[in-house]
mmCIF file with all atom_site columns, C-alpha atoms in Angstrom:
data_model
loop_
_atom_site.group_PDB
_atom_site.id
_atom_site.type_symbol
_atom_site.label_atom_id
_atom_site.label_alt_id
_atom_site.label_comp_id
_atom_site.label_asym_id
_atom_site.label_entity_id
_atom_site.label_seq_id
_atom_site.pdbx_PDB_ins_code
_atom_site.Cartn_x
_atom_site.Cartn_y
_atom_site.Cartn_z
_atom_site.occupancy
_atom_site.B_iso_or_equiv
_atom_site.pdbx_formal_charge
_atom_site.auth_seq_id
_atom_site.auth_comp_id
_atom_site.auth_asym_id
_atom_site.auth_atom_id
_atom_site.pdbx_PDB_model_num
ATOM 1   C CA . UNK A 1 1   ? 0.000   0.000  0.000   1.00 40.00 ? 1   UNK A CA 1
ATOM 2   C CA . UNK A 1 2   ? 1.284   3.126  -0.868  1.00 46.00 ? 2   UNK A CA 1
ATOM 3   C CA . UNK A 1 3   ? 2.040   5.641  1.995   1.00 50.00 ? 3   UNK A CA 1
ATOM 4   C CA . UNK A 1 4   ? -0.415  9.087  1.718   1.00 56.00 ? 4   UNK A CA 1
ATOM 5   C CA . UNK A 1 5   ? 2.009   12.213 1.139   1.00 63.00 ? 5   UNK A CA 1
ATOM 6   C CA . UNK A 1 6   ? 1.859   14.494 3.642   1.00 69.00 ? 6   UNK A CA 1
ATOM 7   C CA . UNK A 1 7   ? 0.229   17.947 2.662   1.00 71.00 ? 7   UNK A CA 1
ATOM 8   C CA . UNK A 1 8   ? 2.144   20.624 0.853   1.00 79.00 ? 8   UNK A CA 1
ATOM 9   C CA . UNK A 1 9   ? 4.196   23.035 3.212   1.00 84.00 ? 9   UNK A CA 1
ATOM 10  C CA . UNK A 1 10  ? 2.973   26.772 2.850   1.00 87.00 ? 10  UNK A CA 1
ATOM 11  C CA . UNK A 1 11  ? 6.098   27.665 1.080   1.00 90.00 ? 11  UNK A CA 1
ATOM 12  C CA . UNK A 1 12  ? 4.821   25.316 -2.031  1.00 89.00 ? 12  UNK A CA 1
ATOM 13  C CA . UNK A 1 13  ? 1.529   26.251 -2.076  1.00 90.00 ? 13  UNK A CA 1
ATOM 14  C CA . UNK A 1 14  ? 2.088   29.770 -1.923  1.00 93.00 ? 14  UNK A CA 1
ATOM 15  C CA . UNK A 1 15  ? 5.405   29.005 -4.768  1.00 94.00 ? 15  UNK A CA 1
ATOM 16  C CA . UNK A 1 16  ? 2.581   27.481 -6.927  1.00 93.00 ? 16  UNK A CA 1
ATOM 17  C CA . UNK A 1 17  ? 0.401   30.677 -6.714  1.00 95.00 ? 17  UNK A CA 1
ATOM 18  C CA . UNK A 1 18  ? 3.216   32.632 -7.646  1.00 96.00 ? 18  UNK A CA 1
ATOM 19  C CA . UNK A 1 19  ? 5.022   30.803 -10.659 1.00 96.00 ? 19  UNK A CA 1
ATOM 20  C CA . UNK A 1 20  ? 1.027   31.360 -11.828 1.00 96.00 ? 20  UNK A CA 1
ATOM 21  C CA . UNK A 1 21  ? 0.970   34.588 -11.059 1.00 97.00 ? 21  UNK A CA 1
ATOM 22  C CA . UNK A 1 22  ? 4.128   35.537 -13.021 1.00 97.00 ? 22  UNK A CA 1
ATOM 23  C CA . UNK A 1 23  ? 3.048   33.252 -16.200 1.00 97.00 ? 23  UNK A CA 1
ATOM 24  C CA . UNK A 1 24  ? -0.171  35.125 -16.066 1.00 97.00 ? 24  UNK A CA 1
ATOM 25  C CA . UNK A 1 25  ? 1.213   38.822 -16.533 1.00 96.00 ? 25  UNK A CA 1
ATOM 26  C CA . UNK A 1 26  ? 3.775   37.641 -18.641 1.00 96.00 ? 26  UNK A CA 1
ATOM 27  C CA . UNK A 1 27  ? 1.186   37.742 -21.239 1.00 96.00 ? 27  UNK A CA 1
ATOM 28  C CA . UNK A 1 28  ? 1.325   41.572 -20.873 1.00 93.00 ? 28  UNK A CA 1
ATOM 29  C CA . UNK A 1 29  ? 4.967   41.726 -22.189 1.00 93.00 ? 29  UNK A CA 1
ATOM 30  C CA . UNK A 1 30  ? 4.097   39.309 -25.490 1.00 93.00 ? 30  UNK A CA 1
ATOM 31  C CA . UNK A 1 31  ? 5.163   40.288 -28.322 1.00 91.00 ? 31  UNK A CA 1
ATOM 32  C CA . UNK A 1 32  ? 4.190   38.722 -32.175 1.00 92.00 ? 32  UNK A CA 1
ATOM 33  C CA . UNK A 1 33  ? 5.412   39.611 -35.569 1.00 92.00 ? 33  UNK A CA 1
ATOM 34  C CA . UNK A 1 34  ? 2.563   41.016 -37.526 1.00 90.00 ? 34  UNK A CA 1
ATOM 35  C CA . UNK A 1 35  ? 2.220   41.788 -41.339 1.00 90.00 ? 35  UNK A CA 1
ATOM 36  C CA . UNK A 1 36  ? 2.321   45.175 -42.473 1.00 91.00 ? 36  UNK A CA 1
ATOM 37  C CA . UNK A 1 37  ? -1.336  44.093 -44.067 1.00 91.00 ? 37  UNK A CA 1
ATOM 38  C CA . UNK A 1 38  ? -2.089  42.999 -40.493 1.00 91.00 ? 38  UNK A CA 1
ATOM 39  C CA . UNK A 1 39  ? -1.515  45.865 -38.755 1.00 92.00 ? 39  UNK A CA 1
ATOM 40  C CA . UNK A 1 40  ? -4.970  46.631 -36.724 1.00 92.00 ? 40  UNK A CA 1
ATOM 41  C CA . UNK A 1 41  ? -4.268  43.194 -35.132 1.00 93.00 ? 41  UNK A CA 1
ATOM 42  C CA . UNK A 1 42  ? -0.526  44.205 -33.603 1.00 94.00 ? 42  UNK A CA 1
ATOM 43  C CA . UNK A 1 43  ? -2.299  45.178 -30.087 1.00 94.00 ? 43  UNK A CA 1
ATOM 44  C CA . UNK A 1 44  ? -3.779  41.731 -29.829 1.00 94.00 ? 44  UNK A CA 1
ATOM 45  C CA . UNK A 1 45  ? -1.348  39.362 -31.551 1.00 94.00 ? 45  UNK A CA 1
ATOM 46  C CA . UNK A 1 46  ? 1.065   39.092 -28.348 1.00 95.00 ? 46  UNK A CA 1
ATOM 47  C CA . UNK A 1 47  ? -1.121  38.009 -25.738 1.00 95.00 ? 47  UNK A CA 1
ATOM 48  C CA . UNK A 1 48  ? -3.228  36.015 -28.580 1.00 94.00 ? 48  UNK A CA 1
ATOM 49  C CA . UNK A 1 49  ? 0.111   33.723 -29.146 1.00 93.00 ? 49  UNK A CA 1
ATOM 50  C CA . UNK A 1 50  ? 1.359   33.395 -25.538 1.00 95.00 ? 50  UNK A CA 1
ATOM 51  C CA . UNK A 1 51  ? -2.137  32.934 -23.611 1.00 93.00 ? 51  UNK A CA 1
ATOM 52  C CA . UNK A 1 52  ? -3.335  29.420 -24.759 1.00 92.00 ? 52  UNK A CA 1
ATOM 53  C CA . UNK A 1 53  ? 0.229   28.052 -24.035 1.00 94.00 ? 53  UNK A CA 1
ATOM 54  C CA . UNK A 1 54  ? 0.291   29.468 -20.301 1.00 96.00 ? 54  UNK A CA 1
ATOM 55  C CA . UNK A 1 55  ? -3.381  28.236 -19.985 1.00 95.00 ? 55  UNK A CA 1
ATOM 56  C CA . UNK A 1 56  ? -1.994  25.092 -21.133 1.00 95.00 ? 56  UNK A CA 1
ATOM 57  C CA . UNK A 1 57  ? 0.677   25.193 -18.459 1.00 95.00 ? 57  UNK A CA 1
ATOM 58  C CA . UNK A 1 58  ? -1.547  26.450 -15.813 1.00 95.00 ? 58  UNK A CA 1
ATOM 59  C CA . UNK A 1 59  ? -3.785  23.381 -16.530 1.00 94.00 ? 59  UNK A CA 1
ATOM 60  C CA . UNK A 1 60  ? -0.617  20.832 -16.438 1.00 93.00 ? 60  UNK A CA 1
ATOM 61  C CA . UNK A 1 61  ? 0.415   22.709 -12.825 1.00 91.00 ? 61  UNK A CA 1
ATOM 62  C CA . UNK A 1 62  ? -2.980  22.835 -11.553 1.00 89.00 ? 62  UNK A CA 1
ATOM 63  C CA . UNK A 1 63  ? -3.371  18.800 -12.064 1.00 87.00 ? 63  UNK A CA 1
ATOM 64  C CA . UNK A 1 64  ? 0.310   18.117 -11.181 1.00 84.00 ? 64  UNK A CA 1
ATOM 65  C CA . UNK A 1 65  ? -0.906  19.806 -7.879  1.00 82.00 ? 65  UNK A CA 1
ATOM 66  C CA . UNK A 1 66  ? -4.021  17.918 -7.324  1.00 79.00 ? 66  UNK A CA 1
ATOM 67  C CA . UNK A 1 67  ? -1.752  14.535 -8.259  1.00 75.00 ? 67  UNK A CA 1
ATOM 68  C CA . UNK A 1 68  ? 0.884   15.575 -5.184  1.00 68.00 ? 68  UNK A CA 1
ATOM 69  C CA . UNK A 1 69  ? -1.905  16.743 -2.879  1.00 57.00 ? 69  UNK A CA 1
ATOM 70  C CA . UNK A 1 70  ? -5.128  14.174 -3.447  1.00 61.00 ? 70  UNK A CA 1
ATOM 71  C CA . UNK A 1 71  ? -8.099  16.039 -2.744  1.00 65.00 ? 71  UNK A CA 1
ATOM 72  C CA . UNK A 1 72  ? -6.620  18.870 -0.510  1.00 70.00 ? 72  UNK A CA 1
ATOM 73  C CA . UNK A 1 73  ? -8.071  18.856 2.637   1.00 70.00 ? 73  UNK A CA 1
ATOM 74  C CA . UNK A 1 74  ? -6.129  21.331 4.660   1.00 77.00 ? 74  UNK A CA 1
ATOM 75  C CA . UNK A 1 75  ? -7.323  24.676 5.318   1.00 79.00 ? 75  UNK A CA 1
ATOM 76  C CA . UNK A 1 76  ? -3.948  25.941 3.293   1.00 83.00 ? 76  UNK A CA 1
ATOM 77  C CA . UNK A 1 77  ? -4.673  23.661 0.434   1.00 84.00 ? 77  UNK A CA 1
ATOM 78  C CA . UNK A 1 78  ? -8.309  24.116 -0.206  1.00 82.00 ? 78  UNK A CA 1
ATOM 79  C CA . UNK A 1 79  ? -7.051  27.795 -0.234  1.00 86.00 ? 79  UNK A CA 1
ATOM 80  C CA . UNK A 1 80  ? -4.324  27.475 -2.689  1.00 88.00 ? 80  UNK A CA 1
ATOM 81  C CA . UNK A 1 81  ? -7.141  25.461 -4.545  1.00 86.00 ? 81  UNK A CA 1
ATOM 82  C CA . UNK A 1 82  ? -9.333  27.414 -4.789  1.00 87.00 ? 82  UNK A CA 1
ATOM 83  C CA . UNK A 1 83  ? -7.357  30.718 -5.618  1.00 90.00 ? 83  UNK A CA 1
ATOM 84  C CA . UNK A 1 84  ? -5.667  28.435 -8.597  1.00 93.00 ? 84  UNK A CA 1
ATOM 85  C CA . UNK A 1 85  ? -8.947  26.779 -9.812  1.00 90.00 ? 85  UNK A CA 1
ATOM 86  C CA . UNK A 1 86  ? -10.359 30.290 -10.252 1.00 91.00 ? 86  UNK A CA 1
ATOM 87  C CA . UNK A 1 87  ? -7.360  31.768 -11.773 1.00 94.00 ? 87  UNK A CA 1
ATOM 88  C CA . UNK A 1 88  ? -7.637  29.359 -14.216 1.00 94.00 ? 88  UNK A CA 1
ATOM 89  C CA . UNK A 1 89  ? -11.330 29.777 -15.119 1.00 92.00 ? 89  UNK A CA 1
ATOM 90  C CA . UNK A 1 90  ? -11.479 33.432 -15.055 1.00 93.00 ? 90  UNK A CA 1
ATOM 91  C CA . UNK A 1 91  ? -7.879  33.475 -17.825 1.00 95.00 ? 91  UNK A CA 1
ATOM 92  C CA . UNK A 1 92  ? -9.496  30.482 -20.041 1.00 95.00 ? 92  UNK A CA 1
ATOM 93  C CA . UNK A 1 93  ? -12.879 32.468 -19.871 1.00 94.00 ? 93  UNK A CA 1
ATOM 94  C CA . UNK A 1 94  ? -11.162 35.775 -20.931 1.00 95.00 ? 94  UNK A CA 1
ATOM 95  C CA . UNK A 1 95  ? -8.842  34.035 -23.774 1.00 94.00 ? 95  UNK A CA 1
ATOM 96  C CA . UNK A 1 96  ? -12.374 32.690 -25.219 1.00 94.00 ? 96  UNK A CA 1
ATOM 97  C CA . UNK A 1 97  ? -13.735 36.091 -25.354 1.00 95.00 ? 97  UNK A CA 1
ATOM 98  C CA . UNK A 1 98  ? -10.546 37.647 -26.524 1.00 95.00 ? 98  UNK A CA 1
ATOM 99  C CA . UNK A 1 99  ? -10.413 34.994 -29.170 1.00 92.00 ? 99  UNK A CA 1
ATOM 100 C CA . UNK A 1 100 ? -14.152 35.981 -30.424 1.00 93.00 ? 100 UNK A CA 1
ATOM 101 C CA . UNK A 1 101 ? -13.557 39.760 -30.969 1.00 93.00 ? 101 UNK A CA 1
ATOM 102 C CA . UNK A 1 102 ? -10.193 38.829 -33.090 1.00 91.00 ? 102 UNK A CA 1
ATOM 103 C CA . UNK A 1 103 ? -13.172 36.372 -35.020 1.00 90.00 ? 103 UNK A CA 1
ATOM 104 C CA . UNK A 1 104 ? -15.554 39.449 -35.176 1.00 91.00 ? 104 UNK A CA 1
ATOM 105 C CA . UNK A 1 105 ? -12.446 42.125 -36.806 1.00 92.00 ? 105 UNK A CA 1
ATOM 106 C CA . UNK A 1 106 ? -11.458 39.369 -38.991 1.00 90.00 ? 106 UNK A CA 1
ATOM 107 C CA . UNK A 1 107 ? -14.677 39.033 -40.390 1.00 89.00 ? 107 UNK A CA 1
ATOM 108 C CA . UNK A 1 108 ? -15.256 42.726 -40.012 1.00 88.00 ? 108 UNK A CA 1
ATOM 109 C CA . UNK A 1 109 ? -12.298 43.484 -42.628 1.00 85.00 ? 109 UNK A CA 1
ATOM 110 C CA . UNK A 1 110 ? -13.546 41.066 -44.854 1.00 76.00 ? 110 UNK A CA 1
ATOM 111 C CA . UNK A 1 111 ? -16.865 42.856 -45.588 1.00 44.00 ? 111 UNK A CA 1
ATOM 112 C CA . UNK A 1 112 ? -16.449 44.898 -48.847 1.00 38.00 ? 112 UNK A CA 1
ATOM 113 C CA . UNK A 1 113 ? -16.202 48.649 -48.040 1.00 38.00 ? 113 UNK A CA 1
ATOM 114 C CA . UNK A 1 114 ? -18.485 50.943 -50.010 1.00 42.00 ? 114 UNK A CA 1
ATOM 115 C CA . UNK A 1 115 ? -16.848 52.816 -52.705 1.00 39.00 ? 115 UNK A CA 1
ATOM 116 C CA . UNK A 1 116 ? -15.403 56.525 -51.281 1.00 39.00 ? 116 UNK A CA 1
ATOM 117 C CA . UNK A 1 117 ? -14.112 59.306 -52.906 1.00 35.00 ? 117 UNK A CA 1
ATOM 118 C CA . UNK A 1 118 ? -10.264 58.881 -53.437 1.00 36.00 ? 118 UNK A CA 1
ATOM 119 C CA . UNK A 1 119 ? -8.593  60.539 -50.015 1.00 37.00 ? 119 UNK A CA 1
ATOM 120 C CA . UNK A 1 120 ? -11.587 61.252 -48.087 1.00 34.00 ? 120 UNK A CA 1
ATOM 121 C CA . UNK A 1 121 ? -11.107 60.362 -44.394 1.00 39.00 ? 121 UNK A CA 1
ATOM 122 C CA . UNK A 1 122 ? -13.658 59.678 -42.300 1.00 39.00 ? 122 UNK A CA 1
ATOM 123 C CA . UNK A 1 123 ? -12.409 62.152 -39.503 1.00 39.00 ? 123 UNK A CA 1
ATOM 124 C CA . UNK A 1 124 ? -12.651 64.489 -42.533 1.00 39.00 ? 124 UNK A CA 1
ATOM 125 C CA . UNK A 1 125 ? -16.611 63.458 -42.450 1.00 37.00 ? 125 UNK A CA 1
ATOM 126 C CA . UNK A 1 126 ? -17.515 63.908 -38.729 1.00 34.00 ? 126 UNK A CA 1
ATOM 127 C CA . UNK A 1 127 ? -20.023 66.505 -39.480 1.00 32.00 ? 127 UNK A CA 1
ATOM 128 C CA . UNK A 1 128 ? -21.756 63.608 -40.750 1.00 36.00 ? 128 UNK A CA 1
ATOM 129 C CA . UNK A 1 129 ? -22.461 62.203 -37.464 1.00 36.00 ? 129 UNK A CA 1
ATOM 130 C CA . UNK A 1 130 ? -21.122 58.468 -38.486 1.00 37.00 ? 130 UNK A CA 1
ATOM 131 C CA . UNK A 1 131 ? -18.035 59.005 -38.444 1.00 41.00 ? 131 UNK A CA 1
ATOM 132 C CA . UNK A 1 132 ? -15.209 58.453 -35.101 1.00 42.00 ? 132 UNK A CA 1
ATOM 133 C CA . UNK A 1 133 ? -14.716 61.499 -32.823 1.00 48.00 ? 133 UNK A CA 1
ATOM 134 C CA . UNK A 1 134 ? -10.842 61.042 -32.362 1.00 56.00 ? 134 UNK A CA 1
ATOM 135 C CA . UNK A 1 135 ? -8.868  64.384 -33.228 1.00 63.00 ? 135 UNK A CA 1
ATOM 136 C CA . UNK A 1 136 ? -5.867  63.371 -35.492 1.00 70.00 ? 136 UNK A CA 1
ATOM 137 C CA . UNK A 1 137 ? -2.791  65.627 -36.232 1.00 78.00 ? 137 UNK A CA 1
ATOM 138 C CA . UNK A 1 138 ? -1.598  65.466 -39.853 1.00 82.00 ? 138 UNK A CA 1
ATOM 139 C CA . UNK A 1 139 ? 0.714   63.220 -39.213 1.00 84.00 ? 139 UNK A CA 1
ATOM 140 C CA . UNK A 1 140 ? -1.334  60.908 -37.721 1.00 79.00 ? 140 UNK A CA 1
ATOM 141 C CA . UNK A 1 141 ? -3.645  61.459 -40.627 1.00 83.00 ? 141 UNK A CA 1
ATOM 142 C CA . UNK A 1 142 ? -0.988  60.843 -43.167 1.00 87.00 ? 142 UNK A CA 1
ATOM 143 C CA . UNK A 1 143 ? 0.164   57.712 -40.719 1.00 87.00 ? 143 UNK A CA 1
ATOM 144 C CA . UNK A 1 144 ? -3.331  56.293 -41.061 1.00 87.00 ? 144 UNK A CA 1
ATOM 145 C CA . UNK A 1 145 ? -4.142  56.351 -44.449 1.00 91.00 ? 145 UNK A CA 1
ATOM 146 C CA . UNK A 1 146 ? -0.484  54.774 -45.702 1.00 92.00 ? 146 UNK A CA 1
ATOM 147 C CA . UNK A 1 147 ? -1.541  52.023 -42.873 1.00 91.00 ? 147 UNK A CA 1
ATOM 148 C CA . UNK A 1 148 ? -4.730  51.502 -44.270 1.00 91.00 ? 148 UNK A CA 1
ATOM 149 C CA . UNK A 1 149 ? -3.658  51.504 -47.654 1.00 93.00 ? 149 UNK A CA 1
ATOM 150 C CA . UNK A 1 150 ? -1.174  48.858 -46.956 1.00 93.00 ? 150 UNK A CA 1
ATOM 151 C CA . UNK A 1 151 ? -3.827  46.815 -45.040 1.00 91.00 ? 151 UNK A CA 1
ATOM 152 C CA . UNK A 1 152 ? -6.623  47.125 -48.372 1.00 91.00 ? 152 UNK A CA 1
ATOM 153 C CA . UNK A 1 153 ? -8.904  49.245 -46.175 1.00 91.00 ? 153 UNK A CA 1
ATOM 154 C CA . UNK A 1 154 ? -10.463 52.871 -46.066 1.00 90.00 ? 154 UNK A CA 1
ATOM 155 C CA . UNK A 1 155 ? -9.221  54.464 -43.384 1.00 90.00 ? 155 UNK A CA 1
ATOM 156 C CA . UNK A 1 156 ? -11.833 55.144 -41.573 1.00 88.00 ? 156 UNK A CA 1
ATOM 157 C CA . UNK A 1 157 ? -12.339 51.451 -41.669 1.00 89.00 ? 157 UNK A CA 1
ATOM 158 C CA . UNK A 1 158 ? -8.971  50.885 -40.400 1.00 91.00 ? 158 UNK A CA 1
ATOM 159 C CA . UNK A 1 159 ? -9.575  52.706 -37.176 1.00 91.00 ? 159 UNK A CA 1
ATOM 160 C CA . UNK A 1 160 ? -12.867 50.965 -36.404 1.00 91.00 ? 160 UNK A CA 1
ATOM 161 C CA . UNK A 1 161 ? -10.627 47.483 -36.370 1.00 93.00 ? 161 UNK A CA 1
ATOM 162 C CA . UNK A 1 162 ? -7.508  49.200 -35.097 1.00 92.00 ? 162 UNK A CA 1
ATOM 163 C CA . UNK A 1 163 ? -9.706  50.411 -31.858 1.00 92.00 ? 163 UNK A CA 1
ATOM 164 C CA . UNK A 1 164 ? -11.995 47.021 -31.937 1.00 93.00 ? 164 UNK A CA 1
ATOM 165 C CA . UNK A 1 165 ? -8.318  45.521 -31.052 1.00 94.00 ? 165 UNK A CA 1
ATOM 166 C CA . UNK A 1 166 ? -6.945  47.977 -28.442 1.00 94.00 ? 166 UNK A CA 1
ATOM 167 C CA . UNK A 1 167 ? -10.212 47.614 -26.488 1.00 95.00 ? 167 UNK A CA 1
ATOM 168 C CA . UNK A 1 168 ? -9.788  43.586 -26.821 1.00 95.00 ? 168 UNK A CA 1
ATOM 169 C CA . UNK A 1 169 ? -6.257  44.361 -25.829 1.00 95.00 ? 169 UNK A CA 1
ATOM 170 C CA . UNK A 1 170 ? -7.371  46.536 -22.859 1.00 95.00 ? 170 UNK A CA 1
ATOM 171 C CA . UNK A 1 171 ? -9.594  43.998 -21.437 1.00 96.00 ? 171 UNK A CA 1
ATOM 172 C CA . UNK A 1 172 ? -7.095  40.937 -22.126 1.00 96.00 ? 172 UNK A CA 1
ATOM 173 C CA . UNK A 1 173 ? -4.459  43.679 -20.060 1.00 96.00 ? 173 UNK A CA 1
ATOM 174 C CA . UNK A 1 174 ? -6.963  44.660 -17.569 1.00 96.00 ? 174 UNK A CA 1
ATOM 175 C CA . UNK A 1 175 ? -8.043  40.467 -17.113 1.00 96.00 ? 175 UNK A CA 1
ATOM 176 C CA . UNK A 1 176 ? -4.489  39.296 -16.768 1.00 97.00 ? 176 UNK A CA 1
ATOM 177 C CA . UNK A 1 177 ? -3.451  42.170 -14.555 1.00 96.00 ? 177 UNK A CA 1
ATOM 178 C CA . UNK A 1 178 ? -6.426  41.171 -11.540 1.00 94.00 ? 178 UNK A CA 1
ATOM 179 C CA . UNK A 1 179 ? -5.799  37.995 -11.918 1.00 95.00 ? 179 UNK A CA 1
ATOM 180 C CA . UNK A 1 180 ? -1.597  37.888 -11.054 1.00 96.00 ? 180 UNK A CA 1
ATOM 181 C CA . UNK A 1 181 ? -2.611  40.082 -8.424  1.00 95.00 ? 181 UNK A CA 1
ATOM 182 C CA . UNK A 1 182 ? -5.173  38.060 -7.035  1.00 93.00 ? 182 UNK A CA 1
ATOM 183 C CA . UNK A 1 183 ? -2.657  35.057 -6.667  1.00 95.00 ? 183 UNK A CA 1
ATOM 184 C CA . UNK A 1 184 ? 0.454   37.246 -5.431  1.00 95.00 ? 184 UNK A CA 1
ATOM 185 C CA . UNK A 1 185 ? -2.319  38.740 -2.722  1.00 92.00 ? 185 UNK A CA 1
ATOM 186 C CA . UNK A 1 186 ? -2.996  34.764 -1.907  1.00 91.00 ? 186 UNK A CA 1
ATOM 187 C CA . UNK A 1 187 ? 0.272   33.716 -1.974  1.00 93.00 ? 187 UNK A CA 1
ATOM 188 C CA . UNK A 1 188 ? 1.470   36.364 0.423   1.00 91.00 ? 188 UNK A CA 1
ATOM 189 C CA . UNK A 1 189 ? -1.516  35.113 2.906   1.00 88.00 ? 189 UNK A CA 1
ATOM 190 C CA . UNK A 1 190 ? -0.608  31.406 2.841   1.00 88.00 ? 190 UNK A CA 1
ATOM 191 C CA . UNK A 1 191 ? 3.053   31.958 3.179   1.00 84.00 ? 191 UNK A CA 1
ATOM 192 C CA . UNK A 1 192 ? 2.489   34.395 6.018   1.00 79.00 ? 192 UNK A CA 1
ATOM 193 C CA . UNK A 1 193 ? 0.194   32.301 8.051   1.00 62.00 ? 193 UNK A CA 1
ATOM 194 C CA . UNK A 1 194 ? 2.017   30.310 10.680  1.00 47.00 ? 194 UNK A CA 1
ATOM 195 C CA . UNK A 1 195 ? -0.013  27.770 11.306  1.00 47.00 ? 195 UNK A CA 1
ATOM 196 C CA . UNK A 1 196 ? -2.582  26.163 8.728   1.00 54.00 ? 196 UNK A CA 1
ATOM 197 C CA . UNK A 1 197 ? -5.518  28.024 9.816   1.00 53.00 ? 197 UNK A CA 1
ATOM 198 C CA . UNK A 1 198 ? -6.014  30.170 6.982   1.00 49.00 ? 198 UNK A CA 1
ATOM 199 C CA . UNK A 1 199 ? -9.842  31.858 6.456   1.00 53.00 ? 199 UNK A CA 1
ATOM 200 C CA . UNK A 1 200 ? -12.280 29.394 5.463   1.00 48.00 ? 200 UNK A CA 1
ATOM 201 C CA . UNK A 1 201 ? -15.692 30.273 6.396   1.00 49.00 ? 201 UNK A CA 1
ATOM 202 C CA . UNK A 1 202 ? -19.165 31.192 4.453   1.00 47.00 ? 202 UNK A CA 1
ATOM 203 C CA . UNK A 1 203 ? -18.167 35.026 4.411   1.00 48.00 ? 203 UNK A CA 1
ATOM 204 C CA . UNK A 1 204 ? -16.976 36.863 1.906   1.00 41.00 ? 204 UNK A CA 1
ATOM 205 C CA . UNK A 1 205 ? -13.655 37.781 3.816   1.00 47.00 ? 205 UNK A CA 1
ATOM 206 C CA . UNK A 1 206 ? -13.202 34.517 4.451   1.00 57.00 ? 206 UNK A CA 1
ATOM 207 C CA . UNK A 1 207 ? -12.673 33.390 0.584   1.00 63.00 ? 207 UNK A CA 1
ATOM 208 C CA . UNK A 1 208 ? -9.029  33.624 -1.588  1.00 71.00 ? 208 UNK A CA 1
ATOM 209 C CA . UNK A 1 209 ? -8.861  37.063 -3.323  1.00 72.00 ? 209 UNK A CA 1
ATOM 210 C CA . UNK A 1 210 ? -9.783  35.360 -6.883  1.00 69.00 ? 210 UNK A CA 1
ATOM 211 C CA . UNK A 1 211 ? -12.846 33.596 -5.520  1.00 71.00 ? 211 UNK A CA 1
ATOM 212 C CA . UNK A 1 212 ? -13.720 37.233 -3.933  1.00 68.00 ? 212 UNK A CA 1
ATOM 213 C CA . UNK A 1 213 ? -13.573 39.030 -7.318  1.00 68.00 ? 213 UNK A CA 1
ATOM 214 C CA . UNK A 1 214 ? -14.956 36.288 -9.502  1.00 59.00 ? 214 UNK A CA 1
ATOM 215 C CA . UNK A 1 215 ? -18.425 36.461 -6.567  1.00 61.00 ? 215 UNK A CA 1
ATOM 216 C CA . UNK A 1 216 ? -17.794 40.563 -7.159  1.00 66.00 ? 216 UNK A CA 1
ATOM 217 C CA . UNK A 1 217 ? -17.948 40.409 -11.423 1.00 61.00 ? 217 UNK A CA 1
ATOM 218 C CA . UNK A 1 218 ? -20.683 37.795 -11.575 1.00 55.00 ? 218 UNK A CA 1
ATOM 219 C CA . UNK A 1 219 ? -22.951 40.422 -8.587  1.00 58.00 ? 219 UNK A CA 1
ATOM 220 C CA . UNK A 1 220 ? -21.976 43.408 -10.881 1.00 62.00 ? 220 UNK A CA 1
ATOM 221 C CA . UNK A 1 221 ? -22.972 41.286 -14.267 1.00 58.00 ? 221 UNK A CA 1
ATOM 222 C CA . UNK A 1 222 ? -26.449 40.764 -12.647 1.00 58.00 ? 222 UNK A CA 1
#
């Protein structure tokens, strides 16, 4: 009969939460070649390329974890559980929806435009009412149309896609960045506790950080 391993020491378990942590906001820093023709899609290309392989690691961890620990029963290691189990969820959840607004530009650009007037500018048209409200510089102007040219696109259709990706982009940032906070916030508690009663309890202080936000988005969603 094989001998039950003892429960992970804090120190692991709060190790775990931060090796996730830093894989998680290392998506921030990704960088991918993209196609002059591709432009619009630079803001989202990075962290589209390195998130499914540090879900994909996450998942390997998270299983290598419940494999060492069997069915955590520790107050520490239901914590650490919980905090990782959630991490994961909330960054495959966001990849899916980061993943469908890349699906909605790429379809987006490949809707035929309607015919315009050579050189007209939709910033040039605002008066119009349809048209973006950004205030461009000439330069910018000049740097807009040579990037839509390039890319086979009016320009004004080049900035709808170009700011469909930075708000993917933002919320990707914005996803990653409470999530490797909500682990490093965990991992400091576990590793800081000196003995193994770390909050469990039916309150909402009582919960890992991740589980508290998760509870907080899904009341806000409502």
């Amino acid at each position: 009969m094989t001998a039950a391993r003892a429960p992970l020491p804090h120190t692991e378990l709060a190790g775990l939460l931060t090796e996730a942590a830093h894989r998680v906001s290392g998506i921030l820093t990704a960088e991918y070649p993209t196609a002059a023709d591709r432009s619009y899609l630079h803001p989202v290309l990075g962290p589209l390329s390195a998130g499914p392989q540090v879900v994909g690691k996450l998942n390997e961890n998270f299983e290598e974890f419940i494999a060492a620990e069997p069915r955590p029963t520790t107050p520490a290691g239901l914590f650490a559980l919980a905090s990782y189990a959630s991490a994961l969820g909330w960054l495959t959840e966001s990849f899916t929806e980061l993943t469908a607004s890349v699906d909605q530009i790429c379809t987006r650009v490949g809707i035929p435009v309607e015919p315009r007037a050579p050189g007209v500018v939709a910033s040039d048209g605002a008066a119009e009412g349809n048209a973006f409200d950004f205030a461009f510089s000439a330069q910018e102007l000049a740097a807009i149309r040579t990037a839509a040219e390039t890319a086979g696109l009016a320009p004004d259709d080049y900035v709808e896609v170009l700011s469909l990706s930075l708000l993917a982009a933002s919320r990707i940032a914005d996803a990653c960045m409470e999530i490797s906070d909500g682990l490093l916030e965990d991992a400091a508690y576990v590793l800081d506790e000196a003995t193994d009663h770390v909050r469990l309890g039916d309150g909402p202080g009582s919960l890992p950080s991740l589980v508290r936000s998760l509870l907080a988005r899904m009341e806000t969603a409502k």
